[in-house]
XYZ file of C-alpha atoms in Angstrom:
227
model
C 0.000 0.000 0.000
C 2.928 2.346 0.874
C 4.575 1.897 -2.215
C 4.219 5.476 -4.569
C 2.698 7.367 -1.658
C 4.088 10.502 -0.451
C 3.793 11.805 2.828
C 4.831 15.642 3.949
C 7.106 16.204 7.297
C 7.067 18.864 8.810
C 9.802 19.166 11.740
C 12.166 21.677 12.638
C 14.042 19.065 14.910
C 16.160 17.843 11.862
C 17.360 14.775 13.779
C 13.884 13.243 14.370
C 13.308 14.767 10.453
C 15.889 12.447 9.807
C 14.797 9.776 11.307
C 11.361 10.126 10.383
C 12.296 10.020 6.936
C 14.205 6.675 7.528
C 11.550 4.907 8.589
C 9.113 6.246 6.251
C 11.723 5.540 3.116
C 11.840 1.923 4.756
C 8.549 1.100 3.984
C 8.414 2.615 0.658
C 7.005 5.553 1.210
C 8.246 9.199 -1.087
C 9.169 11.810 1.910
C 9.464 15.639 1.174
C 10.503 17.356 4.275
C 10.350 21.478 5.415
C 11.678 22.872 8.709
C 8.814 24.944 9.340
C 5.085 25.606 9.224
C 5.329 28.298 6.713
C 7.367 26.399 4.099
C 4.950 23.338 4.552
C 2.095 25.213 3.327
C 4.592 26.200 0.269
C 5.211 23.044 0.033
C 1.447 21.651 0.189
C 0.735 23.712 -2.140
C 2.361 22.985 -4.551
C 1.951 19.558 -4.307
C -0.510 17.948 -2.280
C 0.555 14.763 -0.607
C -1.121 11.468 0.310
C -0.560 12.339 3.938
C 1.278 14.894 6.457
C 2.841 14.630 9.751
C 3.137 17.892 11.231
C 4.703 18.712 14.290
C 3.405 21.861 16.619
C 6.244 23.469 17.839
C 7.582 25.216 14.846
C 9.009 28.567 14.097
C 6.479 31.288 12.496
C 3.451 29.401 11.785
C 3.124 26.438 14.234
C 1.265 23.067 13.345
C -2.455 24.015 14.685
C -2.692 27.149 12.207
C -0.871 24.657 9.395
C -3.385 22.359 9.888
C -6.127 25.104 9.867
C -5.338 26.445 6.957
C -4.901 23.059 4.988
C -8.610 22.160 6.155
C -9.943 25.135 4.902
C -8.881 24.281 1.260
C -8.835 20.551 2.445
C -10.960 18.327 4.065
C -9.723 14.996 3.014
C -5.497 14.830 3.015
C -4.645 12.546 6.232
C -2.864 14.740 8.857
C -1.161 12.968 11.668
C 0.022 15.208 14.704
C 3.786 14.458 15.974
C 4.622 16.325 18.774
C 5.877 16.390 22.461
C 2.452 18.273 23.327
C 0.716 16.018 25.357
C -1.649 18.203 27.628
C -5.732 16.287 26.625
C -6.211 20.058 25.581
C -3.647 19.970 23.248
C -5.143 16.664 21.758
C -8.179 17.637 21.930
C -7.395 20.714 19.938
C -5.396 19.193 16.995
C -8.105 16.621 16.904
C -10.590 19.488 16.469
C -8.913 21.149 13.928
C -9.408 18.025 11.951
C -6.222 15.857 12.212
C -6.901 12.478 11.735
C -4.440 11.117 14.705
C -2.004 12.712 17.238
C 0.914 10.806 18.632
C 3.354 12.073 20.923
C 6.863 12.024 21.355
C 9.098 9.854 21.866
C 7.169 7.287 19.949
C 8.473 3.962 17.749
C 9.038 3.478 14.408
C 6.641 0.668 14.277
C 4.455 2.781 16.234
C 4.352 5.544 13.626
C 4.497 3.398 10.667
C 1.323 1.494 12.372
C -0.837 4.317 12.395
C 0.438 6.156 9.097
C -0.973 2.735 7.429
C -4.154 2.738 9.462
C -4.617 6.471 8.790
C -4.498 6.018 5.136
C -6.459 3.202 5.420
C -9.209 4.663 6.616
C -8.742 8.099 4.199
C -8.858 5.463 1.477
C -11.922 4.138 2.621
C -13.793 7.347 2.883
C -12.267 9.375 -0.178
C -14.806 9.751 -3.078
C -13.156 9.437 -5.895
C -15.352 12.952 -7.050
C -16.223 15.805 -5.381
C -19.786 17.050 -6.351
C -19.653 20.855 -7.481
C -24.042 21.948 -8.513
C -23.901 19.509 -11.489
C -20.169 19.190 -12.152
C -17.919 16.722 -10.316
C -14.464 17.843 -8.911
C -11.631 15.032 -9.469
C -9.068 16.158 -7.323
C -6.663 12.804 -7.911
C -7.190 13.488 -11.678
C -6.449 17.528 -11.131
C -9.662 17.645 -13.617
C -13.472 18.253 -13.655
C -16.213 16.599 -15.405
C -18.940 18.296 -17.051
C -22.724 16.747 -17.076
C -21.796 16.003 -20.973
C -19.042 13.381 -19.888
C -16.297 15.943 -20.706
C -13.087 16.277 -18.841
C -11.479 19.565 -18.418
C -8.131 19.957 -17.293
C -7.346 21.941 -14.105
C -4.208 23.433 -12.945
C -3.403 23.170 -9.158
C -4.473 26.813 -8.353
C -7.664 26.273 -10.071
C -8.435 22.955 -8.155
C -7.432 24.544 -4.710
C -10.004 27.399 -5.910
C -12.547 24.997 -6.522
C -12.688 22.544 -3.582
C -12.707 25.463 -1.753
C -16.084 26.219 -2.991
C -17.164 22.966 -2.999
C -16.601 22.682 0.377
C -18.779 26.201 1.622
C -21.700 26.515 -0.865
C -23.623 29.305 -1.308
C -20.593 31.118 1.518
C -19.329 34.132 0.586
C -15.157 33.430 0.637
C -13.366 37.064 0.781
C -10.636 37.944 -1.336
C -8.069 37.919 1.114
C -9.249 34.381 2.196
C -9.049 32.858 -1.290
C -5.938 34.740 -2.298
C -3.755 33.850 1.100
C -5.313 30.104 0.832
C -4.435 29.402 -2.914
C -1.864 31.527 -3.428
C 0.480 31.737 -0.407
C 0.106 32.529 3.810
C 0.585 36.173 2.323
C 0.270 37.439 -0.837
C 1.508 40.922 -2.136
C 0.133 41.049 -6.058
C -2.906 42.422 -7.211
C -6.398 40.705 -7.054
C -6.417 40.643 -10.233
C -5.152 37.614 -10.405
C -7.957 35.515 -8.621
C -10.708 37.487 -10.961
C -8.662 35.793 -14.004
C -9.012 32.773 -12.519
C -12.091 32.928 -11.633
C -12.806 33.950 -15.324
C -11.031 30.582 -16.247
C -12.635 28.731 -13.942
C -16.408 30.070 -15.096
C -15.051 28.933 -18.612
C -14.201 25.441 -17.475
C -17.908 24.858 -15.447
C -19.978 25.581 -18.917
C -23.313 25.644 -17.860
C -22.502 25.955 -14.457
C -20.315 28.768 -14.767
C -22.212 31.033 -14.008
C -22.886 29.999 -10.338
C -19.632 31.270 -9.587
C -20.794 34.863 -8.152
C -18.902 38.146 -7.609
C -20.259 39.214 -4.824
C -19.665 42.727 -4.740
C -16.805 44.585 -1.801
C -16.509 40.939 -0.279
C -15.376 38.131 -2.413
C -17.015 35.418 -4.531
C -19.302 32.332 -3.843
C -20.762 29.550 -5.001
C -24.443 29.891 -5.512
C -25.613 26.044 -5.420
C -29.312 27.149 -4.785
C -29.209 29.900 -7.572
């Protein structure tokens, strides 16, 4: 099951990076690593991974707001916690943030690799293979959408984080600044131009349904499933 799936560290500790990486490359898995919360966002971005294992404790942005702002453009990526945290509180709040599992340290390898396998396991299990969008279907693994006609239109990774956005808070006004600092970056410093050419794009790409994606004016853009 391991074999071709890639799972994210993030760990500013770079021994137990290390050695995290070991055990995962042991098994089979494909490890990218980043020593911090802000570059694993970068990094999720632009390439989202069959799983992450974020720990809390890490310079600028720690774990909890990583793992926030992944489930706001995310709901179904497996997230395992690694951390020395151990407080119920903190559990209980990486939990609620959506995490599927939260170990704490020290833990052992076979520990770790035993509930990386029975996290994805169980993401397996539950992942649709489409993401309904009005009539449209999202296909994230695909990076593609299908149209009610059977056709498949291509989507770039910007455009797919922009739509499972949507699909996941219909007929929700998302603000610029929201959409912008969640597809493009923690903070972004160009012109909002950019998302309304997207979202131009992206109305293309719907068809029929295109025209559910609403400007909704001083605020953002949304969704309209009930239009």
């Amino acid at each position: 099951m391991s074999r071709g799936l890639e799972v994210l560290v993030a760990e500013d500790d770079p021994v137990i990076r290390r050695a995290v990486k070991a055990a995962l490359a042991s098994e089979g898995y494909s490890v990218r690593e980043t020593p911090d919360g802000a570059s694993a966002l970068r990094a999720f971005g632009e390439k989202r991974p069959d799983l992450m294992l974020l720990d809390v404790m890490m310079p600028a942005t720690d774990g909890f707001e990583v793992c926030a702002r992944i489930r706001a453009v995310d709901a179904r990526v497996p997230i395992i916690f690694l951390t020395a945290r151990s407080s119920e509180d903190d559990k209980v709040k990486g939990l609620g943030l959506g995490a599927d599992d939260y170990i704490v340290k020290p833990f052992g390898v076979r520990e770790l690799l035993a509930r990386v396998a029975a996290v994805l396991r169980r993401a397996d299990s539950r992942t649709p293979e489409t993401i309904p969008l009005g009539t449209v279907h999202i296909d994230p693994r695909k990076a593609s959408l299908v149209r009610p006609d059977g056709k498949s239109v291509a989507l770039t990774a910007r455009e797919l984080r922009l739509l499972l956005l949507f699909a996941a808070r219909p007929d929700e006004v998302i603000s610029r600044d929201e959409l912008l600092n969640s597809c493009w970056g923690l903070t972004y410093y160009g012109t909002t131009r950019t998302l309304d050419q997207h979202i131009l794009v992206l109305r293309k790409k719907l068809g029929p349904e295109g025209h559910r994606l609403v400007s909704v004016r001083s605020l953002g853009y949304k969704f309209a499933a009930s239009l």
